[in-house]
PDB file of C-alpha atoms in Angstrom:
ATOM      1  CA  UNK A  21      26.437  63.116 128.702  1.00 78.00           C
ATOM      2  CA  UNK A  22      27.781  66.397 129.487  1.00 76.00           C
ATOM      3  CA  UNK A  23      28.899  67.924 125.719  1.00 79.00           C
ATOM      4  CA  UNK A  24      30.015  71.283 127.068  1.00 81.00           C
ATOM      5  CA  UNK A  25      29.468  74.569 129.440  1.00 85.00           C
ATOM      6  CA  UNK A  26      27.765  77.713 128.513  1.00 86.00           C
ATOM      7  CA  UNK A  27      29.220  80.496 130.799  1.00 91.00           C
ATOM      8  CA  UNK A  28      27.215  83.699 130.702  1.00 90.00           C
ATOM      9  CA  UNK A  29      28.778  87.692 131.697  1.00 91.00           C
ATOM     10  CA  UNK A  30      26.377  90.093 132.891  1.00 91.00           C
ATOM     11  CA  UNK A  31      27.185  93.583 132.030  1.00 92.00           C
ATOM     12  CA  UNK A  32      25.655  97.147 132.234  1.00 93.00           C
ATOM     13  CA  UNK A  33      27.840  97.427 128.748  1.00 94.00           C
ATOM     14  CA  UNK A  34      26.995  94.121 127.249  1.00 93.00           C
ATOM     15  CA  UNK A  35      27.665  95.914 123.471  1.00 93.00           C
ATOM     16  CA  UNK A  36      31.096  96.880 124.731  1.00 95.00           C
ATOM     17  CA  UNK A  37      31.807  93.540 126.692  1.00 95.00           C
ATOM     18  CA  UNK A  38      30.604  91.631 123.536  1.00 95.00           C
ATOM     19  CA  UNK A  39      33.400  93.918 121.343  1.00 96.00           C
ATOM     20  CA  UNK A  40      36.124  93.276 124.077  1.00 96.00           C
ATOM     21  CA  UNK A  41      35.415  89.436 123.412  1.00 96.00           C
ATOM     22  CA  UNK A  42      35.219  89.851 119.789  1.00 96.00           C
ATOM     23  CA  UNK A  43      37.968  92.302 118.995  1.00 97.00           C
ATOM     24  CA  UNK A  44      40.611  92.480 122.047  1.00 96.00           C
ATOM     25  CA  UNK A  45      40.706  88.225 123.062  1.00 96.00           C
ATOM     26  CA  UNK A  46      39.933  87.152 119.704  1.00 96.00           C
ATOM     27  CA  UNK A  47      37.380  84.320 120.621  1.00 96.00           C
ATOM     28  CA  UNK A  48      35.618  82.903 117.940  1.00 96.00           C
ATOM     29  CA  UNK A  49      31.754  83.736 117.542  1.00 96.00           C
ATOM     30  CA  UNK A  50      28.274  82.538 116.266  1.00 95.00           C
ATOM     31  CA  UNK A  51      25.806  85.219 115.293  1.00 94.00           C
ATOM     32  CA  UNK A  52      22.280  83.606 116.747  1.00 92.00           C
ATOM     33  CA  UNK A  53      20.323  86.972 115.750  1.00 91.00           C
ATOM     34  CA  UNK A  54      19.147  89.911 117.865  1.00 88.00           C
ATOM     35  CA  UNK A  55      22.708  91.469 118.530  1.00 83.00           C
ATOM     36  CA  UNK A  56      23.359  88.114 120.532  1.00 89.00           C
ATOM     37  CA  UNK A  57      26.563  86.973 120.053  1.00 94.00           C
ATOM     38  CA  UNK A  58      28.207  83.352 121.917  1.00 95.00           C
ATOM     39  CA  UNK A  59      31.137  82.540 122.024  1.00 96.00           C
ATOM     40  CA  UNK A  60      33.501  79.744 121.656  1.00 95.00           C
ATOM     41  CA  UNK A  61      35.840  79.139 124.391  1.00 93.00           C
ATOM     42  CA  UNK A  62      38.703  76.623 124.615  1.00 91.00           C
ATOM     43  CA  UNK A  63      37.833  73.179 126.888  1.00 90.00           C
ATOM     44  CA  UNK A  64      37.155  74.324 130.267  1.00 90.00           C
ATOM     45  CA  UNK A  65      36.883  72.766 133.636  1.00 89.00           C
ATOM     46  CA  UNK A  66      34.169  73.106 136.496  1.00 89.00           C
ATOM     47  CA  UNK A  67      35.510  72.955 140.525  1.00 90.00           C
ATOM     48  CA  UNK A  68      33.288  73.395 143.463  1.00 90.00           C
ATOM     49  CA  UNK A  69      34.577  75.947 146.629  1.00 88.00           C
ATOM     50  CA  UNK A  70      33.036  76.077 149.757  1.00 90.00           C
ATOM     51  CA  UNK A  71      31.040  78.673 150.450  1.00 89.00           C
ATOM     52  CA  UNK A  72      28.862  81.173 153.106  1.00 89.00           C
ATOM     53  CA  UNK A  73      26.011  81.563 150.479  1.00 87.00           C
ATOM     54  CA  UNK A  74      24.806  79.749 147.008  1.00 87.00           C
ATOM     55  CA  UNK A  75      24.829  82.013 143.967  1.00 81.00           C
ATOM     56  CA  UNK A  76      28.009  82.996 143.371  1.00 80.00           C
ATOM     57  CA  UNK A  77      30.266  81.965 140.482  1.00 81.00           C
ATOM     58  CA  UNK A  78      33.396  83.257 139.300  1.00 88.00           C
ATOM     59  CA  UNK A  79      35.107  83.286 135.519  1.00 90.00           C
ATOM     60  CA  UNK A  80      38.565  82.416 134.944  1.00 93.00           C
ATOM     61  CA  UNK A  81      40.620  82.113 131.316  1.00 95.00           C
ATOM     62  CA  UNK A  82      43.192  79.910 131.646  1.00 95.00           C
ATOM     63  CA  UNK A  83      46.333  80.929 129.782  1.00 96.00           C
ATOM     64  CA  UNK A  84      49.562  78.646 129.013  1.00 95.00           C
ATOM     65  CA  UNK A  85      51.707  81.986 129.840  1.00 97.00           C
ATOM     66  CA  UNK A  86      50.478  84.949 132.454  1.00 98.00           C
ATOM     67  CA  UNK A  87      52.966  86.839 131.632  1.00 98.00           C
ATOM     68  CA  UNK A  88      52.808  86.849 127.850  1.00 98.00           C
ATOM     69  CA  UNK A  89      49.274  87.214 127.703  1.00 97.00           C
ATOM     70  CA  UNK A  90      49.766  90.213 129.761  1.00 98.00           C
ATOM     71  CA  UNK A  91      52.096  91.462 126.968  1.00 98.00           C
ATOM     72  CA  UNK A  92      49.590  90.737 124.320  1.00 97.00           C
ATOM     73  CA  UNK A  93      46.740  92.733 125.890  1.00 97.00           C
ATOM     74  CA  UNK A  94      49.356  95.802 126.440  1.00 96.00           C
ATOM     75  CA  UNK A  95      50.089  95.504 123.157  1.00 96.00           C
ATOM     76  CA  UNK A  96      46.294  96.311 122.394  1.00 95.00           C
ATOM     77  CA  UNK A  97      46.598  98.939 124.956  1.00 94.00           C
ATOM     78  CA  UNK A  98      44.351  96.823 127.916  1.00 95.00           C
ATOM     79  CA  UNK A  99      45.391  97.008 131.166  1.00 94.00           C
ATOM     80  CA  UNK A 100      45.856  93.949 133.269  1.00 97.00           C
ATOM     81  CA  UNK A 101      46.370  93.987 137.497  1.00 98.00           C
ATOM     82  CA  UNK A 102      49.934  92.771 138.626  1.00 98.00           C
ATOM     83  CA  UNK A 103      50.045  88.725 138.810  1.00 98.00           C
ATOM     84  CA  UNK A 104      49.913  87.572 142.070  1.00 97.00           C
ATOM     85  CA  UNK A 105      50.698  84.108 143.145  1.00 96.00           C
ATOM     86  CA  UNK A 106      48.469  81.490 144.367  1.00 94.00           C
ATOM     87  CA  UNK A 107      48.889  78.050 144.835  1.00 92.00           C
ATOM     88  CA  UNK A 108      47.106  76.913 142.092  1.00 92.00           C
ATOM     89  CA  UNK A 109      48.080  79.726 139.768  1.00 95.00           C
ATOM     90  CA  UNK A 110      49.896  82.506 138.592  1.00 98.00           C
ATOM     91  CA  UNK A 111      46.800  85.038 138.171  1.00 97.00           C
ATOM     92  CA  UNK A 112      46.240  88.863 136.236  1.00 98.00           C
ATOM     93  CA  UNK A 113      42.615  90.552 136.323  1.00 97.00           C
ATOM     94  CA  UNK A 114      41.390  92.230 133.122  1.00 96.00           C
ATOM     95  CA  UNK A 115      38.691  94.961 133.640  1.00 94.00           C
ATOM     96  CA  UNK A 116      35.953  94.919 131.231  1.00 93.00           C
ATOM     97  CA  UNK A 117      34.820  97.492 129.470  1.00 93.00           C
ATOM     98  CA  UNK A 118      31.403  96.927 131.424  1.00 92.00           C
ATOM     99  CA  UNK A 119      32.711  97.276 134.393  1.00 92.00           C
ATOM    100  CA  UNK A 120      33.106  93.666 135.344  1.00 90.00           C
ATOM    101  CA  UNK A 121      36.646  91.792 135.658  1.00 92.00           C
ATOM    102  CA  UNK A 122      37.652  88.431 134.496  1.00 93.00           C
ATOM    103  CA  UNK A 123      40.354  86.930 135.923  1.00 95.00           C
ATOM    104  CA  UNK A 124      43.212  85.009 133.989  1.00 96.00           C
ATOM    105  CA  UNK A 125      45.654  82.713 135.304  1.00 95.00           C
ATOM    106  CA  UNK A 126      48.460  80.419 134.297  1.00 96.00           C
ATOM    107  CA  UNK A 127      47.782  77.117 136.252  1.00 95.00           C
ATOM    108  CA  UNK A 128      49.676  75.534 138.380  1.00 94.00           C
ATOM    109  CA  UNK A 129      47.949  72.618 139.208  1.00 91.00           C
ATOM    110  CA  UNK A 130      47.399  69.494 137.335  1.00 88.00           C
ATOM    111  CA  UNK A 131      44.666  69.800 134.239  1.00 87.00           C
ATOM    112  CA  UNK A 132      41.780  67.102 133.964  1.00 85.00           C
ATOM    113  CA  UNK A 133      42.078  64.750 130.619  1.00 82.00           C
TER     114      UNK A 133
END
């Protein structure tokens, strides 16, 4: 039924969010015209948190590693918040160049099939 999940970033600096995408994490990309670029992201997973008010979502990349990914974007000179530990994860932030932060996190819990 369900074939995959299209997550979507607003920005005030979608060019330079797009770039950071393209150039900095390396994800692959499809061209669908107008400057619009999607794309590809490894399987993902969907939970559901309890919350005051409907409308807010959040955006995690999960990495195998926090602390080599971490490495790898200071290697391309991108600065990533000091891991903190949570019970589920191991987890950096990453500032876009929008403005915007994604978080990353090394998980710590078990991973659906």
């Amino acid at each position: 039924m369900i074939t995959g999940a299209h997550a979507i970033v607003y920005s005030t600096d979608p060019d330079a969010d797009r770039a950071f995408l393209r150039d900095v994490l390396r994800l692959p990309k499809v061209d669908v015209g107008g400057g619009w670029l999607i794309f590809g992201l490894p399987p993902s997973e969907v939970a559901v948190h309890p919350a005051e008010e409907n409308g807010r979502h959040e955006l995690y990349f999960l990495v195998d590693d926090v602390r080599a990914f971490i490495a790898a974007m200071r290697e391309r000179k991108i600065a990533c918040s000091a891991v903190h530990a949570e019970r589920w994860g191991r987890v950096t932030n990453v500032t876009l160049p929008g403005g915007g932060t994604i978080g990353v996190y090394e998980p710590l819990h078990a991973r659906p099939p």
